[in-house]
N, CA, C and O of each residue as an XYZ file, in Angstrom:
676
protein
N      -0.128     12.915    -16.762
C      -1.059     11.712    -16.264
C      -0.484     10.978    -15.129
O       0.710     10.719    -14.980
N      -1.466     10.665    -14.332
C      -0.826      9.694    -13.003
C      -1.143      8.335    -13.255
O      -2.030      7.958    -14.021
N      -0.401      7.621    -12.594
C      -0.699      6.252    -12.632
C      -2.064      5.812    -12.275
O      -2.415      6.544    -11.349
N      -2.802      5.153    -12.498
C      -2.457      4.188    -13.709
C      -3.036      4.675    -15.180
O      -3.003      3.955    -16.178
N      -3.563      5.998    -15.147
C      -4.070      6.507    -16.327
C      -3.158      6.558    -17.579
O      -3.625      6.623    -18.716
N      -1.941      6.527    -17.331
C      -0.971      6.728    -18.073
C      -0.523      5.058    -18.817
O       0.195      4.809    -19.785
N      -1.236      4.201    -17.958
C      -0.755      2.572    -18.670
C      -1.992      2.206    -19.214
O      -2.048      1.046    -19.620
N      -3.110      2.970    -19.342
C      -4.493      2.248    -19.847
C      -4.467      2.218    -21.515
O      -4.081      3.123    -22.255
N      -4.927      1.076    -21.841
C      -4.988      0.907    -23.375
C      -6.204      1.428    -23.874
O      -6.895      1.943    -22.995
N      -6.711      1.454    -25.101
C      -7.992      1.938    -25.851
C      -9.094      1.208    -25.216
O      -9.073     -0.013    -25.062
N     -10.128      2.028    -24.820
C     -11.165      1.361    -24.354
C     -11.113      0.657    -22.661
O     -12.023      0.036    -22.112
N     -10.129      0.901    -22.253
C      -9.864      0.283    -20.581
C     -10.225      1.419    -19.756
O      -9.941      2.603    -19.933
N     -10.969      0.816    -18.724
C     -11.441      1.616    -17.784
C     -10.933      1.184    -16.247
O     -10.966     -0.030    -16.047
N     -10.633      1.720    -15.532
C     -10.352      1.683    -13.993
C     -11.350      1.230    -13.256
O     -12.283      2.001    -13.033
N     -11.376     -0.040    -12.748
C     -12.539     -0.545    -12.021
C     -12.245     -0.449    -10.261
O     -13.131     -0.296     -9.421
N     -10.985     -0.565    -10.023
C     -10.591     -0.308     -8.471
C      -9.175      0.060     -8.640
O      -8.429     -0.523     -9.427
N      -8.799      1.104     -7.836
C      -7.579      1.772     -7.632
C      -7.277      1.935     -6.347
O      -7.821      2.839     -5.714
N      -6.316      1.045     -5.726
C      -6.195      0.959     -4.260
C      -4.731      1.044     -3.826
O      -3.868      0.515     -4.527
N      -4.412      1.695     -2.686
C      -3.148      1.366     -2.237
C      -3.307      0.339     -0.816
O      -4.419      0.177     -0.313
N      -2.278     -0.211     -0.339
C      -2.489     -1.085      0.618
C      -3.310     -0.240      1.859
O      -3.459      0.977      1.963
N      -3.785     -1.326      2.754
C      -4.600     -0.884      3.729
C      -3.875      0.210      4.602
O      -2.651      0.172      4.726
N      -4.619      1.163      5.193
C      -3.825      2.278      6.312
C      -3.344      1.480      7.470
O      -2.548      2.026      8.233
N      -3.749      0.170      7.718
C      -3.008     -0.359      9.046
C      -1.386     -0.336      8.629
O      -0.672     -0.238      9.627
N      -0.800     -0.393      7.609
C       0.603     -0.168      7.386
C       1.118      0.985      7.856
O       2.322      1.124      8.073
N       0.264      1.872      8.042
C       0.820      3.427      8.476
C       0.853      3.727      9.882
O       1.206      4.808     10.352
N       0.413      2.577     10.630
C       0.238      2.485     12.162
C       1.908      2.599     12.726
O       2.364      3.480     13.455
N       2.482      1.667     12.264
C       4.084      1.689     12.612
C       4.567      3.103     12.524
O       4.739      3.778     13.539
N       4.799      3.579     11.249
C       5.336      4.662     11.012
C       4.901      5.864     11.948
O       5.688      6.695     12.402
N       3.499      5.834     12.178
C       3.076      7.194     13.061
C       3.454      6.874     14.310
O       3.835      7.828     14.988
N       3.462      5.495     14.967
C       4.071      5.268     16.223
C       5.440      5.895     16.391
O       5.824      6.666     17.270
N       6.161      5.337     15.238
C       7.807      5.837     15.088
C       7.894      7.237     15.273
O       8.657      7.660     16.142
N       7.135      8.129     14.491
C       6.988      9.588     14.529
C       7.043      9.956     15.880
O       7.961     10.492     16.501
N       5.646      9.501     16.343
C       5.657      9.920     18.002
C       6.743      9.424     18.911
O       6.886     10.128     19.911
N       7.512      8.435     18.820
C       8.499      8.028     19.686
C       9.609      8.936     19.575
O      10.243      9.220     20.592
N       9.992      9.542     18.193
C      11.048      9.943     17.779
C      11.036     11.399     18.307
O      12.030     11.897     18.836
N       9.759     12.120     18.122
C       9.574     13.468     18.465
C       9.600     13.350     20.220
O      10.351     14.118     20.822
N       8.792     12.410     20.963
C       9.013     12.443     22.213
C      10.415     12.349     22.897
O      10.794     13.015     23.861
N      11.163     11.324     22.164
C      12.619     11.229     22.476
C      13.358     12.595     22.468
O      13.948     13.065     23.441
N      13.250     13.170     21.241
C      13.802     14.573     21.091
C      13.399     15.511     22.175
O      14.206     16.271     22.710
N      12.105     15.447     22.501
C      11.684     16.495     23.399
C      11.968     15.924     24.770
O      11.834     16.805     25.620
N      12.312     14.759     25.278
C      12.802     14.423     26.443
C      14.303     14.551     26.393
O      14.932     14.546     27.451
N      14.816     14.646     25.428
C      16.459     15.209     25.152
C      16.679     16.560     25.673
O      17.487     16.916     26.531
N      15.718     17.342     24.928
C      15.712     18.845     25.054
C      15.447     19.208     26.666
O      15.919     20.154     27.295
N      14.593     18.215     27.111
C      14.305     18.891     28.800
C      15.307     18.275     29.627
O      15.678     18.953     30.585
N      15.864     17.062     29.462
C      17.028     16.657     30.376
C      18.255     17.039     30.081
O      19.152     16.806     30.892
N      18.514     17.664     28.928
C      19.958     18.430     28.784
C      19.896     20.025     28.978
O      20.803     20.786     28.639
N      18.762     20.387     29.539
C      18.636     21.765     30.016
C      19.937     22.353     30.609
O      20.527     23.213     29.956
N      20.434     21.940     31.830
C      21.435     22.326     32.458
C      22.686     21.653     32.244
O      23.523     21.561     33.142
N      22.839     21.207     31.161
C      24.165     20.687     31.005
C      24.844     21.862     29.947
O      24.283     22.548     29.092
N      26.326     21.803     30.375
C      27.054     22.715     29.684
C      27.476     22.338     28.254
O      27.988     23.216     27.559
N      27.319     21.235     27.814
C      27.715     20.383     26.611
C      26.403     20.389     25.813
O      26.331     19.658     24.825
N      25.265     21.225     26.197
C      23.891     20.701     25.565
C      23.807     20.869     24.034
O      23.023     20.207     23.353
N      24.640     21.773     23.535
C      24.409     22.144     22.065
C      24.817     20.866     21.238
O      24.226     20.519     20.215
N      25.943     20.172     21.815
C      26.268     19.027     20.654
C      25.644     17.861     21.052
O      25.522     16.968     20.213
N      25.192     17.685     22.263
C      24.259     16.702     22.424
C      22.946     16.968     21.650
O      22.573     16.056     20.912
N      22.287     17.948     21.706
C      21.042     18.202     20.741
C      21.262     18.021     19.513
O      20.446     17.380     18.850
N      22.630     18.643     18.830
C      22.817     18.339     17.415
C      22.862     16.823     17.189
O      22.280     16.322     16.227
N      23.526     16.123     18.042
C      23.689     14.549     17.749
C      22.125     14.073     17.915
O      21.543     13.370     17.088
N      21.662     14.478     18.885
C      20.058     14.005     18.917
C      19.265     14.201     17.717
O      18.577     13.340     17.168
N      19.447     15.606     17.300
C      18.563     16.039     16.028
C      18.921     15.031     14.639
O      18.108     14.550     13.850
N      20.338     14.906     14.639
C      20.775     14.166     13.420
C      20.202     12.810     13.610
O      19.468     12.307     12.758
N      20.527     12.208     14.723
C      19.813     10.528     14.769
C      18.301     10.902     14.591
O      17.671     10.194     13.805
N      17.677     11.863     15.184
C      16.338     11.966     14.974
C      15.785     11.921     13.583
O      14.743     11.326     13.307
N      16.600     12.642     12.622
C      16.382     12.822     11.449
C      16.434     11.568     10.555
O      15.563     11.283      9.734
N      17.614     10.806     10.814
C      17.841      9.502     10.232
C      16.694      8.725     10.423
O      16.048      8.248      9.490
N      16.392      8.569     11.755
C      15.186      7.701     12.308
C      14.034      7.969     11.502
O      13.378      7.031     11.048
N      13.692      9.304     11.256
C      12.413      9.838     10.920
C      12.436      9.485      9.226
O      11.400      9.290      8.590
N      13.797      9.441      8.632
C      13.767      8.851      7.249
C      13.617      7.502      7.063
O      13.004      7.003      6.120
N      14.192      6.871      7.987
C      14.273      5.325      8.005
C      13.015      4.627      8.383
O      12.608      3.599      7.841
N      12.380      5.321      9.443
C      11.036      4.534     10.189
C       9.810      5.186      9.754
O       8.774      4.522      9.761
N       9.792      6.444      9.361
C       8.458      7.128      8.793
C       8.492      7.366      7.255
O       7.631      6.834      6.554
N       9.376      8.082      6.759
C       9.359      8.649      5.475
C       9.436      7.341      4.668
O       8.477      7.179      3.913
N      10.269      6.475      4.663
C      10.392      5.483      3.537
C       9.162      4.455      3.606
O       8.720      4.076      2.522
N       8.530      3.936      4.857
C       7.338      3.075      4.881
C       6.226      3.867      4.008
O       5.519      3.351      3.143
N       6.212      5.323      4.439
C       5.056      6.145      3.756
C       5.295      6.327      2.262
O       4.298      6.432      1.547
N       6.427      6.372      1.749
C       6.747      6.399      0.372
C       6.246      5.075     -0.254
O       5.502      5.017     -1.234
N       6.733      4.039      0.416
C       6.538      2.821      0.015
C       5.065      2.360     -0.107
O       4.721      1.619     -1.028
N       4.263      2.775      0.767
C       2.810      2.765      0.880
C       2.238      3.590     -0.050
O       1.272      3.108     -0.641
N       2.657      4.987     -0.415
C       1.919      5.591     -1.475
C       2.342      5.213     -2.938
O       1.651      5.589     -3.885
N       3.370      4.540     -3.105
C       3.749      4.293     -4.333
C       3.485      2.572     -4.778
O       3.818      1.995     -5.814
N       2.795      2.067     -3.622
C       2.120      0.889     -4.277
C       0.690      1.017     -4.503
O      -0.107      1.586     -3.758
N       0.381      0.288     -5.881
C      -0.883      0.556     -6.433
C      -1.352     -0.956     -6.677
O      -0.569     -1.831     -7.045
N      -2.491     -1.135     -6.473
C      -3.475     -2.174     -6.679
C      -4.452     -1.849     -7.937
O      -5.237     -0.954     -7.624
N      -4.581     -2.174     -8.872
C      -5.474     -1.768     -9.950
C      -6.304     -2.664    -10.655
O      -5.582     -3.485    -11.222
N      -7.451     -2.864    -10.864
C      -8.273     -3.645    -11.620
C      -8.813     -2.939    -12.757
O      -9.364     -1.891    -12.421
N      -8.831     -3.192    -14.074
C      -9.420     -2.560    -15.138
C     -10.372     -3.643    -15.631
O     -10.501     -4.802    -15.237
N     -10.924     -3.059    -16.470
C     -11.973     -4.222    -17.355
C     -11.063     -5.070    -18.393
O     -11.549     -5.844    -19.217
N      -9.738     -4.832    -18.249
C      -9.039     -5.970    -18.976
C      -8.090     -6.600    -18.429
O      -7.775     -7.687    -18.912
N      -7.402     -6.098    -17.307
C      -6.502     -6.603    -16.513
C      -6.444     -6.163    -15.021
O      -7.165     -5.300    -14.521
N      -5.324     -6.996    -14.282
C      -4.915     -6.590    -12.974
C      -3.626     -6.032    -13.018
O      -2.776     -6.601    -13.702
N      -3.351     -5.032    -12.411
C      -2.072     -4.554    -12.356
C      -1.598     -4.129    -10.910
O      -2.318     -3.450    -10.178
N      -0.345     -4.570    -10.546
C       0.137     -4.424     -9.406
C       1.579     -3.486     -9.549
O       2.517     -3.982    -10.174
N       1.686     -2.422     -9.083
C       2.803     -1.524     -9.285
C       3.463     -1.243     -7.911
O       2.688     -0.984     -6.990
N       4.746     -1.259     -7.663
C       5.318     -0.787     -6.326
C       6.885     -0.350     -6.585
O       7.654     -0.934     -7.349
N       7.169      0.734     -5.832
C       8.650      1.048     -5.586
C       8.685      2.414     -5.614
O       7.741      3.022     -6.120
N       9.658      3.018     -5.133
C       9.817      4.481     -5.149
C      10.953      4.924     -5.971
O      10.788      5.896     -6.708
N      12.204      4.258     -5.924
C      13.033      4.426     -6.928
C      13.085      3.693     -8.012
O      13.111      4.222     -9.124
N      13.105      2.418     -7.845
C      13.077      1.049     -8.613
C      11.611      0.481     -8.932
O      11.226     -0.272     -8.037
N      10.930      0.607     -9.711
C       9.692      0.175     -9.872
C       9.575     -1.059    -10.284
O      10.370     -1.430    -11.148
N       8.662     -1.915     -9.827
C       8.208     -3.300    -10.287
C       6.893     -3.528    -10.385
O       6.105     -3.008     -9.594
N       6.504     -4.335    -11.370
C       4.990     -4.277    -11.486
C       4.680     -5.941    -12.155
O       5.477     -6.778    -12.578
N       3.223     -5.971    -12.034
C       2.813     -7.230    -12.384
C       1.522     -6.742    -13.119
O       0.775     -5.931    -12.573
N       1.249     -7.285    -14.464
C       0.151     -7.132    -15.123
C      -0.464     -8.380    -15.525
O       0.291     -9.167    -16.096
N      -1.549     -8.702    -15.373
C      -1.993    -10.146    -15.587
C      -3.523     -9.764    -16.262
O      -4.369     -9.083    -15.683
N      -3.658    -10.302    -17.482
C      -4.745    -10.088    -18.249
C      -5.835    -11.076    -17.641
O      -5.561    -12.216    -17.264
N      -7.290    -10.421    -17.582
C      -8.260    -11.072    -16.845
C      -8.671    -12.466    -17.422
O      -9.176    -13.344    -16.723
N      -8.420    -12.589    -18.721
C      -8.531    -13.977    -19.296
C      -7.746    -15.073    -18.798
O      -8.081    -16.257    -18.827
N      -6.469    -14.504    -18.249
C      -5.457    -15.621    -17.656
C      -5.732    -16.136    -16.204
O      -5.237    -17.150    -15.712
N      -6.652    -15.222    -15.566
C      -7.080    -15.546    -14.238
C      -7.710    -16.658    -14.154
O      -8.736    -16.730    -14.829
N      -7.358    -17.737    -13.408
C      -8.303    -19.020    -13.028
C      -9.264    -18.924    -12.033
O     -10.466    -19.159    -12.154
N      -8.492    -18.463    -10.758
C      -9.388    -18.360     -9.608
C      -9.000    -17.197     -8.847
O      -7.846    -16.782     -8.946
N      -9.961    -16.542     -7.990
C      -9.764    -15.509     -7.004
C     -10.246    -15.756     -5.582
O     -11.434    -15.834     -5.272
N      -9.158    -15.879     -4.697
C      -9.502    -16.206     -3.345
C      -9.213    -15.232     -2.430
O      -8.453    -14.378     -2.885
N      -9.549    -15.069     -1.328
C      -9.273    -14.064     -0.252
C      -9.082    -14.957      1.039
O      -9.734    -15.975      1.276
N      -8.177    -14.469      1.767
C      -7.762    -14.840      3.119
C      -7.844    -13.730      4.150
O      -7.486    -12.610      3.785
N      -8.256    -13.898      5.353
C      -8.671    -12.638      6.432
C      -8.378    -13.428      7.766
O      -8.935    -14.438      8.196
N      -7.387    -12.712      8.280
C      -7.222    -13.079      9.745
C      -8.260    -12.327     10.702
O      -8.969    -11.400     10.310
N      -8.264    -12.712     11.690
C      -9.018    -11.763     12.818
C      -8.842    -10.245     12.931
O      -9.785     -9.525     13.260
N      -7.608     -9.765     12.650
C      -7.286     -8.396     12.746
C      -7.703     -7.805     11.220
O      -8.217     -6.690     11.132
N      -7.479     -8.521     10.182
C      -7.978     -8.351      9.081
C      -9.474     -8.085      8.827
O      -9.878     -7.204      8.069
N     -10.218     -8.881      9.492
C     -11.623     -8.658      9.478
C     -12.239     -7.686     10.271
O     -13.328     -7.153     10.056
N     -11.390     -7.467     11.302
C     -11.934     -6.140     12.042
C     -11.746     -4.790     11.409
O     -12.460     -3.817     11.652
N     -10.577     -4.810     10.452
C     -10.202     -3.579      9.936
C     -10.591     -3.571      8.491
O     -10.369     -2.546      7.845
N     -11.176     -4.657      7.886
C     -11.672     -4.473      6.687
C     -10.702     -4.739      5.421
O     -10.910     -4.244      4.314
N      -9.509     -5.667      5.759
C      -8.685     -5.876      4.945
C      -8.328     -7.286      4.649
O      -9.015     -8.086      5.284
N      -7.463     -7.799      3.876
C      -7.248     -8.986      3.762
C      -6.144     -9.302      2.512
O      -5.697     -8.353      1.867
N      -5.770    -10.566      2.239
C      -5.046    -11.182      1.394
C      -5.749    -11.680      0.128
O      -6.441    -12.691      0.242
N      -5.653    -11.107     -1.020
C      -6.056    -11.657     -2.218
C      -5.086    -12.465     -2.991
O      -4.000    -12.094     -3.436
N      -5.699    -13.738     -3.090
C      -4.962    -14.682     -3.855
C      -5.487    -15.100     -5.342
O      -6.594    -15.600     -5.545
N      -4.450    -14.797     -6.421
C      -4.760    -14.762     -7.532
C      -4.337    -16.179     -8.437
O      -3.129    -16.279     -8.651
N      -5.081    -17.116     -8.904
C      -4.337    -18.269     -9.637
C      -4.608    -17.874    -10.978
O      -5.726    -17.634    -11.432
N      -3.378    -17.813    -11.668
C      -3.412    -17.430    -13.145
C      -2.566    -18.786    -13.927
O      -2.325    -19.904    -13.472
N      -2.301    -18.304    -15.015
C      -1.473    -19.496    -15.846
C      -0.113    -19.651    -15.380
O       0.651    -20.396    -15.994
N       0.306    -18.946    -14.235
C       1.520    -18.851    -13.663
C       1.716    -20.115    -12.848
O       0.690    -20.772    -12.673
N       2.784    -20.558    -12.342
C       2.946    -21.799    -11.620
C       2.447    -21.625    -10.291
O       1.798    -22.578     -9.862
N       2.607    -20.539     -9.459
C       2.446    -20.506     -8.101
C       1.291    -19.278     -8.084
O       1.207    -18.300     -8.827
N       0.567    -19.627     -7.137
C      -0.656    -18.442     -6.948
C       0.133    -17.014     -6.457
O       1.155    -17.056     -5.773
N      -0.346    -16.053     -6.801
C      -0.025    -14.664     -6.494
C      -0.738    -14.190     -5.445
O      -1.956    -14.055     -5.561
N      -0.048    -13.853     -4.209
C      -0.703    -13.291     -3.104
C      -0.369    -11.674     -2.838
O       0.753    -11.172     -2.768
N      -1.513    -11.078     -2.723
C      -1.307     -9.553     -2.491
C      -1.915     -9.284     -1.233
O      -3.080     -9.632     -1.037
N      -1.222     -8.678     -0.327
C      -1.476     -8.688      1.143
C      -2.209     -7.330      1.184
O      -2.191     -6.568      0.217
N      -2.953     -7.010      2.510
C      -3.220     -5.848      2.783
C      -4.068     -4.891      1.753
O      -3.936     -3.683      1.560
N      -4.900     -5.740      1.207
C      -6.003     -5.009      0.294
C      -7.247     -4.536      1.006
O      -7.957     -5.278      1.685
N      -7.450     -3.324      0.816
C      -8.578     -2.695      1.699
C      -9.975     -3.496      1.090
O      -9.970     -3.994     -0.036
N     -11.011     -3.540      1.878
C     -12.218     -4.276      1.501
C     -12.102     -5.410      0.519
O     -12.802     -5.447     -0.493
N     -11.040     -6.522      0.879
C     -10.694     -7.520      0.121
C     -12.008     -8.349     -0.488
O     -11.990     -8.848     -1.613
N     -13.057     -8.419      0.342
C     -14.282     -9.092     -0.118
C     -14.833     -8.514     -1.432
O     -14.954     -9.213     -2.438
N     -15.159     -7.230     -1.386
C     -15.689     -6.310     -2.500
C     -14.861     -6.513     -3.619
O     -15.377     -6.816     -4.695
N     -13.323     -6.350     -3.475
C     -12.428     -6.495     -4.527
C     -12.608     -7.681     -5.114
O     -12.648     -7.687     -6.345
N     -12.765     -9.028     -4.335
C     -12.656    -10.271     -4.890
C     -13.968    -10.282     -5.789
O     -13.960    -10.717     -6.940
N     -14.992     -9.812     -5.220
C     -16.304    -10.050     -6.060
C     -16.401     -9.265     -7.358
O     -16.980     -9.694     -8.356
N     -15.801     -8.101     -7.278
C     -15.591     -7.291     -8.449
C     -14.580     -7.837     -9.520
O     -14.789     -7.631    -10.716
N     -13.669     -8.416     -9.155
C     -12.433     -8.986     -9.844
C     -13.248    -10.202    -10.484
O     -13.459    -10.222    -11.697
N     -13.707    -11.227     -9.625
C     -14.286    -12.449    -10.173
C     -15.404    -12.047    -11.274
O     -15.556    -12.702    -12.306
N     -16.133    -10.956    -10.965
C     -17.047    -10.641    -12.020
C     -16.541    -10.264    -13.302
O     -17.084    -10.648    -14.338
N     -15.319     -9.382    -13.282
C     -14.725     -8.866    -14.363
C     -14.151    -10.125    -15.191
O     -14.100    -10.157    -16.420
N     -13.720    -11.176    -14.315
C     -13.129    -12.313    -15.172
C     -14.153    -13.017    -15.666
O     -13.933    -13.502    -16.776
N     -15.208    -13.231    -15.194
C     -16.259    -13.797    -15.989
C     -16.992    -13.069    -16.720
O     -18.028    -13.545    -17.185
N     -16.686    -11.999    -16.934
C     -17.270    -10.975    -18.067
C     -18.751    -10.349    -17.821
O     -19.481     -9.910    -18.709
N     -19.085    -10.408    -16.233
C     -20.319     -9.780    -15.796
C     -20.276     -8.323    -15.832
O     -19.211     -7.733    -15.652
N     -21.402     -7.689    -16.059
C     -21.362     -6.205    -16.188
C     -20.815     -5.822    -14.787
O     -20.997     -6.612    -13.861
N     -20.163     -4.670    -14.582
C     -19.486     -4.130    -13.317
C     -19.928     -2.682    -13.302
O     -20.314     -1.987    -14.241
N     -19.793     -2.403    -12.087
C     -19.759     -0.724    -11.490
C     -18.457     -0.434    -10.992
O     -17.712     -1.227    -10.416
N     -18.271      0.594    -11.220
C     -16.917      1.086    -10.616
C     -17.025      1.146     -9.263
O     -18.124      1.249     -8.718
N     -15.741      1.078     -8.511
C     -15.456      0.795     -7.347
C     -14.677      2.170     -6.614
O     -13.589      2.547     -7.050
N     -15.237      2.748     -5.661
C     -14.680      4.005     -5.249
C     -13.163      3.783     -5.347
O     -12.579      2.727     -5.105
N     -12.528      5.133     -5.803
C     -11.070      4.984     -5.811
C     -10.267      5.778     -4.651
O     -10.824      6.704     -4.062
N      -9.240      5.476     -4.410
C      -8.592      6.243     -3.552
C      -7.415      6.667     -3.829
O      -6.592      6.440     -2.943
N      -7.029      7.213     -4.757
C      -5.748      7.676     -5.385
C      -5.156      8.392     -4.592
O      -4.071      8.888     -4.899
């Protein structure tokens, strides 16, 4: 079973299952293009050098390390971050090797707010702010279609009938 299905209790249904907004992947894609272009330029500019092989090997190792650090790590972090709303609770889970998570029963949520800057409004994302019985409000950044998620979550907290929200597992 995949997350969150392996975490569901009796009668619990997933209403929303989202990863962070795709805008978080723009940087890794640009890094991929820059690393590939840099290695391509290295291949072109070292064509006439006698010591081309060691330079290309060093460039390949550096490119590989950069790809792991700037591309693969953020991609895995994005893929392993889950924002889930069920008919009983809100669950946030993140982490590749070390997982951390927050589970908030819907009955403990006092208010649900959202915040959207200009870029967020253009891209359809935003920050969801949950006030619960804890001391500080919890902020969840880069939630896709934050207004729809806020409305659905508020309705679930109030016990209103709900429709399932399209999932993007």
